[in-house]
XYZ file of C-alpha atoms in Angstrom:
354
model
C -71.055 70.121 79.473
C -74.370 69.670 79.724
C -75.359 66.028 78.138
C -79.147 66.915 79.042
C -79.055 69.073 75.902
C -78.207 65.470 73.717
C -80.955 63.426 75.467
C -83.677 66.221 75.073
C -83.492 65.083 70.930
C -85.496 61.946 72.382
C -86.981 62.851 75.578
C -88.484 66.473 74.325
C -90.621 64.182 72.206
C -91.866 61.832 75.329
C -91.903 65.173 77.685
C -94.808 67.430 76.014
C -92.591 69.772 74.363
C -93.945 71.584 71.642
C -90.465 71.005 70.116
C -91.216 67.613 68.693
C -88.873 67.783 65.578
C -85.719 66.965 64.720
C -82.848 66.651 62.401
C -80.692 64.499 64.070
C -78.430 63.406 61.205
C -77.216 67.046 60.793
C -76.521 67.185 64.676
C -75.360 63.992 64.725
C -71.573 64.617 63.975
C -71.667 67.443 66.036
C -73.013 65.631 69.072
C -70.755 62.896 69.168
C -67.808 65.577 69.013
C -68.823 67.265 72.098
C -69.489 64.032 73.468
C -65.849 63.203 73.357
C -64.518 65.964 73.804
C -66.370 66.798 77.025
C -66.787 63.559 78.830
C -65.285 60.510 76.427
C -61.997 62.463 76.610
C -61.888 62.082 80.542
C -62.863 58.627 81.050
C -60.264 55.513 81.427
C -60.116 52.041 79.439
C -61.802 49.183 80.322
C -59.694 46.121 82.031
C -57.219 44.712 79.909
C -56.301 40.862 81.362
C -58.062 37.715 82.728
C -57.090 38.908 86.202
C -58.684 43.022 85.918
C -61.230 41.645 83.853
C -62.396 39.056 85.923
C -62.211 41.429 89.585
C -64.521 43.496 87.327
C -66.902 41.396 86.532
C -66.651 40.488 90.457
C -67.376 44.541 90.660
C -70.263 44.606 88.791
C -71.757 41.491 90.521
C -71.207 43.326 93.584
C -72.792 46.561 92.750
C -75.812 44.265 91.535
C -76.650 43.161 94.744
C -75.815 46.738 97.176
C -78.045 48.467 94.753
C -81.427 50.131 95.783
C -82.738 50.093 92.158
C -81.765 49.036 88.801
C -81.539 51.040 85.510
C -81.365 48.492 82.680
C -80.057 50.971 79.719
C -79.399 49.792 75.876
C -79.163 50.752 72.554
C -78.727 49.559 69.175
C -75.465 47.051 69.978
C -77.622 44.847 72.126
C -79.604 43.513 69.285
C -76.677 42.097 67.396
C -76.902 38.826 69.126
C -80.604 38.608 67.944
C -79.020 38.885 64.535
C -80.100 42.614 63.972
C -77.720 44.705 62.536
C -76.284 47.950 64.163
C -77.434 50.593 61.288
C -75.559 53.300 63.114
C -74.455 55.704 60.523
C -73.460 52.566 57.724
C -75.234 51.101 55.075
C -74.110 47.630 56.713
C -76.603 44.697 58.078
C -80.072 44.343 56.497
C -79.137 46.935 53.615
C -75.778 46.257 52.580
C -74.754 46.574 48.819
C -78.560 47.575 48.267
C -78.419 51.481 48.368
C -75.601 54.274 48.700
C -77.849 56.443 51.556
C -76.889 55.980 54.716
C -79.266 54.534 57.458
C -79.692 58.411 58.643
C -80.462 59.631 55.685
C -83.053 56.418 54.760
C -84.720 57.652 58.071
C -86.371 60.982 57.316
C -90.432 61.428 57.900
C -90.033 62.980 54.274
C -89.561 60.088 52.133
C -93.267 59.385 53.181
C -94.374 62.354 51.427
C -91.761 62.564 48.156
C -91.494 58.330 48.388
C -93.663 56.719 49.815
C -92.922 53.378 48.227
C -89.425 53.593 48.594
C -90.495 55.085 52.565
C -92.234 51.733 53.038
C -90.104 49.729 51.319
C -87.365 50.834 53.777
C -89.003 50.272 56.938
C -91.480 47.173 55.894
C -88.012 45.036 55.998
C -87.076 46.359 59.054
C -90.269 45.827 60.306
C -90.138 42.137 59.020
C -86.749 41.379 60.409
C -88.166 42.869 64.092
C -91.179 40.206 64.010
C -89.232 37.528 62.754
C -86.207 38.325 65.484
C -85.640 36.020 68.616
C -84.288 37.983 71.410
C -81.008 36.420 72.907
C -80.453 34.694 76.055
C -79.218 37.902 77.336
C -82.069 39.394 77.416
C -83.519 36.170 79.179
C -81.124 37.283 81.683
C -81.817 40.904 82.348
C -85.502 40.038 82.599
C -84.793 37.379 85.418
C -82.451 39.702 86.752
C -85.699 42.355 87.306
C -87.346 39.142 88.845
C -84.821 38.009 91.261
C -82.941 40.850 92.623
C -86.059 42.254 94.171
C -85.068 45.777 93.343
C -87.641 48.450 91.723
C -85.970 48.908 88.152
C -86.853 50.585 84.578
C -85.604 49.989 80.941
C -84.852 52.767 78.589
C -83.675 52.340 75.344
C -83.693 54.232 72.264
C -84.276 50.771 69.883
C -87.485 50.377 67.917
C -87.500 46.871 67.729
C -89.795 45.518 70.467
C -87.225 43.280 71.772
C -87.187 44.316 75.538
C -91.457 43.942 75.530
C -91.184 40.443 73.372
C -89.009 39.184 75.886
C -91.670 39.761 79.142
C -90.653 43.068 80.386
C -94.062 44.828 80.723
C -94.975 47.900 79.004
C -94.807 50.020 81.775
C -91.096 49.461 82.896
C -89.501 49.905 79.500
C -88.956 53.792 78.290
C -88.654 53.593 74.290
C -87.748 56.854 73.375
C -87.926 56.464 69.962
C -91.559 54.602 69.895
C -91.288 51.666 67.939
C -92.007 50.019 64.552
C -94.927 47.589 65.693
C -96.902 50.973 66.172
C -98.045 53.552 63.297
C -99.339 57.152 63.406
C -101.152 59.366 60.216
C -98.182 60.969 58.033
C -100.537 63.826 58.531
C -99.857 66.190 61.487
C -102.634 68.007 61.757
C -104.634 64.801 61.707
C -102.292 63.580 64.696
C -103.401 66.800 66.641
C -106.696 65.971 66.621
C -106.453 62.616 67.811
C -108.514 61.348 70.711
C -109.354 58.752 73.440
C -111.577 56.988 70.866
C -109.099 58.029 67.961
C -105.667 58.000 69.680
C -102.527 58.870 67.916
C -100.901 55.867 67.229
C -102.534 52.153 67.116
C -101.265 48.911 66.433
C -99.268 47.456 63.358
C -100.151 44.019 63.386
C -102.535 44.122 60.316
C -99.148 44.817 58.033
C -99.265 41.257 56.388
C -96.179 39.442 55.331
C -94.804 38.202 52.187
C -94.630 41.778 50.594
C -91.898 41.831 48.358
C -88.873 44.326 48.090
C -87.168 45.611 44.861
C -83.632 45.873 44.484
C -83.726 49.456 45.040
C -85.439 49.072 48.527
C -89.229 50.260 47.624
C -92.475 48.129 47.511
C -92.514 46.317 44.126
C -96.078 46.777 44.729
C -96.757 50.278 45.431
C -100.897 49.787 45.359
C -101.107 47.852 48.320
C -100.308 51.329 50.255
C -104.015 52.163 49.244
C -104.665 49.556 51.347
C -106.584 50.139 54.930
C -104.006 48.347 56.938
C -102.137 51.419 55.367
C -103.876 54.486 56.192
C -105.042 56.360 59.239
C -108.532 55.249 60.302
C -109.448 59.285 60.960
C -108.652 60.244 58.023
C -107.650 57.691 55.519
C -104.262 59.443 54.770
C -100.923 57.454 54.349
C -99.982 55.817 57.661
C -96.484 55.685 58.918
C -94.453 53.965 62.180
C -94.532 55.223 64.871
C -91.247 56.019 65.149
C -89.155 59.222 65.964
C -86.906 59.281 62.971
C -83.740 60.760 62.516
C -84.865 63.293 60.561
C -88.908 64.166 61.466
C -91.422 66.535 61.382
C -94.343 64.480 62.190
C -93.651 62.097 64.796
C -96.447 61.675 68.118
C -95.311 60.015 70.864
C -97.947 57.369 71.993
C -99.821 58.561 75.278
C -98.484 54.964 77.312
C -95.265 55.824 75.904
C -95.812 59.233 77.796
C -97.083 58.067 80.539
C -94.398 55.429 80.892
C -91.812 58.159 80.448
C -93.363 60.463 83.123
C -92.707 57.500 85.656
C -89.967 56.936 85.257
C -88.514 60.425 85.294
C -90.114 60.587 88.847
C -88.596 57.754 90.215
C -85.198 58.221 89.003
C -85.591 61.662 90.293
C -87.069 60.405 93.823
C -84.362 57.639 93.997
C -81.693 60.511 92.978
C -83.097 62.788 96.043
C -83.237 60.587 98.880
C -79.527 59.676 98.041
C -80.425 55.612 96.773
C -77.734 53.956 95.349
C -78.301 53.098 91.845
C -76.955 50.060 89.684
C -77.376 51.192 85.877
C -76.789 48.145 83.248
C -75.904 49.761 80.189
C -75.298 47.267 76.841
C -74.397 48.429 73.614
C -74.644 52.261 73.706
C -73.114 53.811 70.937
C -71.212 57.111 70.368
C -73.312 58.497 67.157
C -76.218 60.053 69.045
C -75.071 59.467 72.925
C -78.638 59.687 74.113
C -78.516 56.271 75.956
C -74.679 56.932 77.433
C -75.626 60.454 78.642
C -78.846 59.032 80.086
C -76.852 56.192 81.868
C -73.610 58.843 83.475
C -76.185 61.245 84.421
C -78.079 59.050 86.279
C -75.448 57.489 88.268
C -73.601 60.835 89.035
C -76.889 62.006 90.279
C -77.608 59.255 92.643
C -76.103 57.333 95.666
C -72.734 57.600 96.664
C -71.994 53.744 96.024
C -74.076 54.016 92.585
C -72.513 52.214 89.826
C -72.556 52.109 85.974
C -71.878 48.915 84.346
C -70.793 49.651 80.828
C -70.812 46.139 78.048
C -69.538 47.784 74.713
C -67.272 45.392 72.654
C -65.492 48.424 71.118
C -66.341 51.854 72.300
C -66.192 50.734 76.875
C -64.692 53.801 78.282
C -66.199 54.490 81.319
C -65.969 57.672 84.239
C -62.980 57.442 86.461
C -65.165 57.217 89.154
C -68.444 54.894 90.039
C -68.020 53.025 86.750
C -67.077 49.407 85.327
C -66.446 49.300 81.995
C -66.869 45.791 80.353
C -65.422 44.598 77.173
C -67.896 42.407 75.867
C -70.811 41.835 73.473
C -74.225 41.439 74.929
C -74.723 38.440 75.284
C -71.323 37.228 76.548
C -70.783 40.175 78.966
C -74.296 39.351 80.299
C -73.832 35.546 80.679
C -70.321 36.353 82.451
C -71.646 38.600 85.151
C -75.339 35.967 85.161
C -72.491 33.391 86.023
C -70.569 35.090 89.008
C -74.175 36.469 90.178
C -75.828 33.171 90.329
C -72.537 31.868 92.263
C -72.677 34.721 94.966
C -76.211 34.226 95.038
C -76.477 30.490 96.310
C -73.704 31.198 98.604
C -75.622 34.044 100.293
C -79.185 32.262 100.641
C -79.481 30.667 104.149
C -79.598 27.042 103.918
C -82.876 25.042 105.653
């Protein structure tokens, strides 16, 4: 099977495609299906035991330093640590007991259109939560980790929470295939078309103040302040939205950094993947729902170096290939802190002493 076919829903939206919609929560079930049949299906447990847990960890240390290049990969799990929830097909976390619609149905470009209170409402407390979020120590240590090793590396990750960027990593090494929520675009497409250098596409959403209050049934309890400008397009004073490429979207336009970003790194995992360079890929909290991330991170490792290896941190769902692949049982930031530990070790005992 083909997994290209599951990471075109994000990438065909970062690639120029004229295919820039989606419905992913119709697909969604479907995906993950063929996603276990074809590949979950065939993979092996992660360790089970202090001893085959800790050799490993030892593994994944190892494959660290051999590597050419690093391929820091994450989705949705790795900002549970930060205290953001995993939405993932639930109406768990920030929305819990507050509305019977699942996260993929919340997140449909049409609720702007039939709801746009209820649209805002939605996404305005996500938003909030984002700014208000303080990345975990792991990500501390995946950011020194880009520093230290000395290896040319990217980040791609379907989250749209800014985490990665608020952490240090700059703009240009970290793929976000979904945009993200700091960012909004016109609700209008046509508008979006005819954006420009002067005009672009999307622009920043810093001007959405704080302090705007939520009903109980998630919309604005204010709806006026959408007439607001902070809240429309500056071409053409329509209803602005994020930035975002929902799960369910007609309308979304990739930023042209985001593009440009994307194009990158595309080229250099492609390069890398031709001249045979052995590639480390960091995945952390992947999940199964819409395998984007997963696919991304197999593919890229099959494709590469002979001694390439995926390192796989998924509390609950760590099955990994037979082959070129460490699966680790952990949470973010404890899977990250374990290997940071063992690294750090090996590290001082390679350095030459003065």
């Amino acid at each position: 099977w083909n997994c290209s076919n599951v990471d075109s829903f994000a990438t065909r939206t970062l690639t120029g495609s004229p295919q820039k919609t989606g419905c992913c929560h119709l697909l969604s079930k479907h995906v993950m299906s063929v996603y276990l049949r074809e590949r979950d299906a065939h993979h092996v447990p992660p360790p089970e035991g202090d001893t085959a847990v800790e050799a490993a960890l030892q593994s994944a240390v190892a494959a660290l330093l051999q590597c050419d290049a690093l391929l820091i990969t994450a989705g949705a799990g790795i900002g549970i640590d930060s205290g953001l929830p995993d939405f993932r097909g639930t109406t768990t976390g920030l929305f819990k007991g507050r509305t019977h619609m699942s996260y993929e149905e919340m997140s449909d470009s049409e609720h702007f259109m039939r709801d746009p209170a209820f649209a805002w409402g939605v996404n305005y407390a996500q938003l909030q939560m984002y700014r208000s979020a303080i990345p975990h120590a792991g990500f501390d240590i995946l950011r020194r980790w880009s520093l230290v090793l000395g290896k040319p590396y990217f980040v791609f990750t379907s989250n749209i929470d800014g985490q990665f960027i608020k952490t240090g990593f700059p703009a240009d090494k970290v793929v976000a295939c979904h945009g993200d929520l700091h960012h909004l675009q016109c609700c209008n497409r046509r508008c979006s078309d005819g954006a420009t250098e002067d005009a672009p596409v999307a622009w920043s959403a810093e001007n959405i103040p704080s302090g705007l209050q939520i009903d109980a049934s998630l919309r604005l309890e204010d709806p006026s302040v959408l007439e607001a400008s902070m809240f429309r397009c500056p071409r053409c004073a329509g209803l602005a939205r994020p930035n975002v490429w929902f799960c369910s979207d007609r309308g979304y336009r990739p930023r042209s950094d985001l593009l440009q970003v994307s194009t990158r790194f595309h080229a250099w995992l492609e390069q890398l993947q031709r001249a045979g360079n052995n590639l480390a890929v960091v995945e952390i909290g992947a999940g199964l729902a819409i395998p984007t991330v997963r696919v991304l991170s197999e593919d890229a490792v099959s494709e590469a170096g002979a001694a390439s290896c995926l390192i796989r941190l998924n509390p609950t769902n760590c099955r990994v290939p037979a082959k070129r692949a460490i699966g680790l049982p952990f949470g973010a930031r404890e899977g990250l802190e374990r290997v940071d530990k063992l690294l750090r070790k090996r590290m001082r005992r390679t350095m030459p002493h003065k």
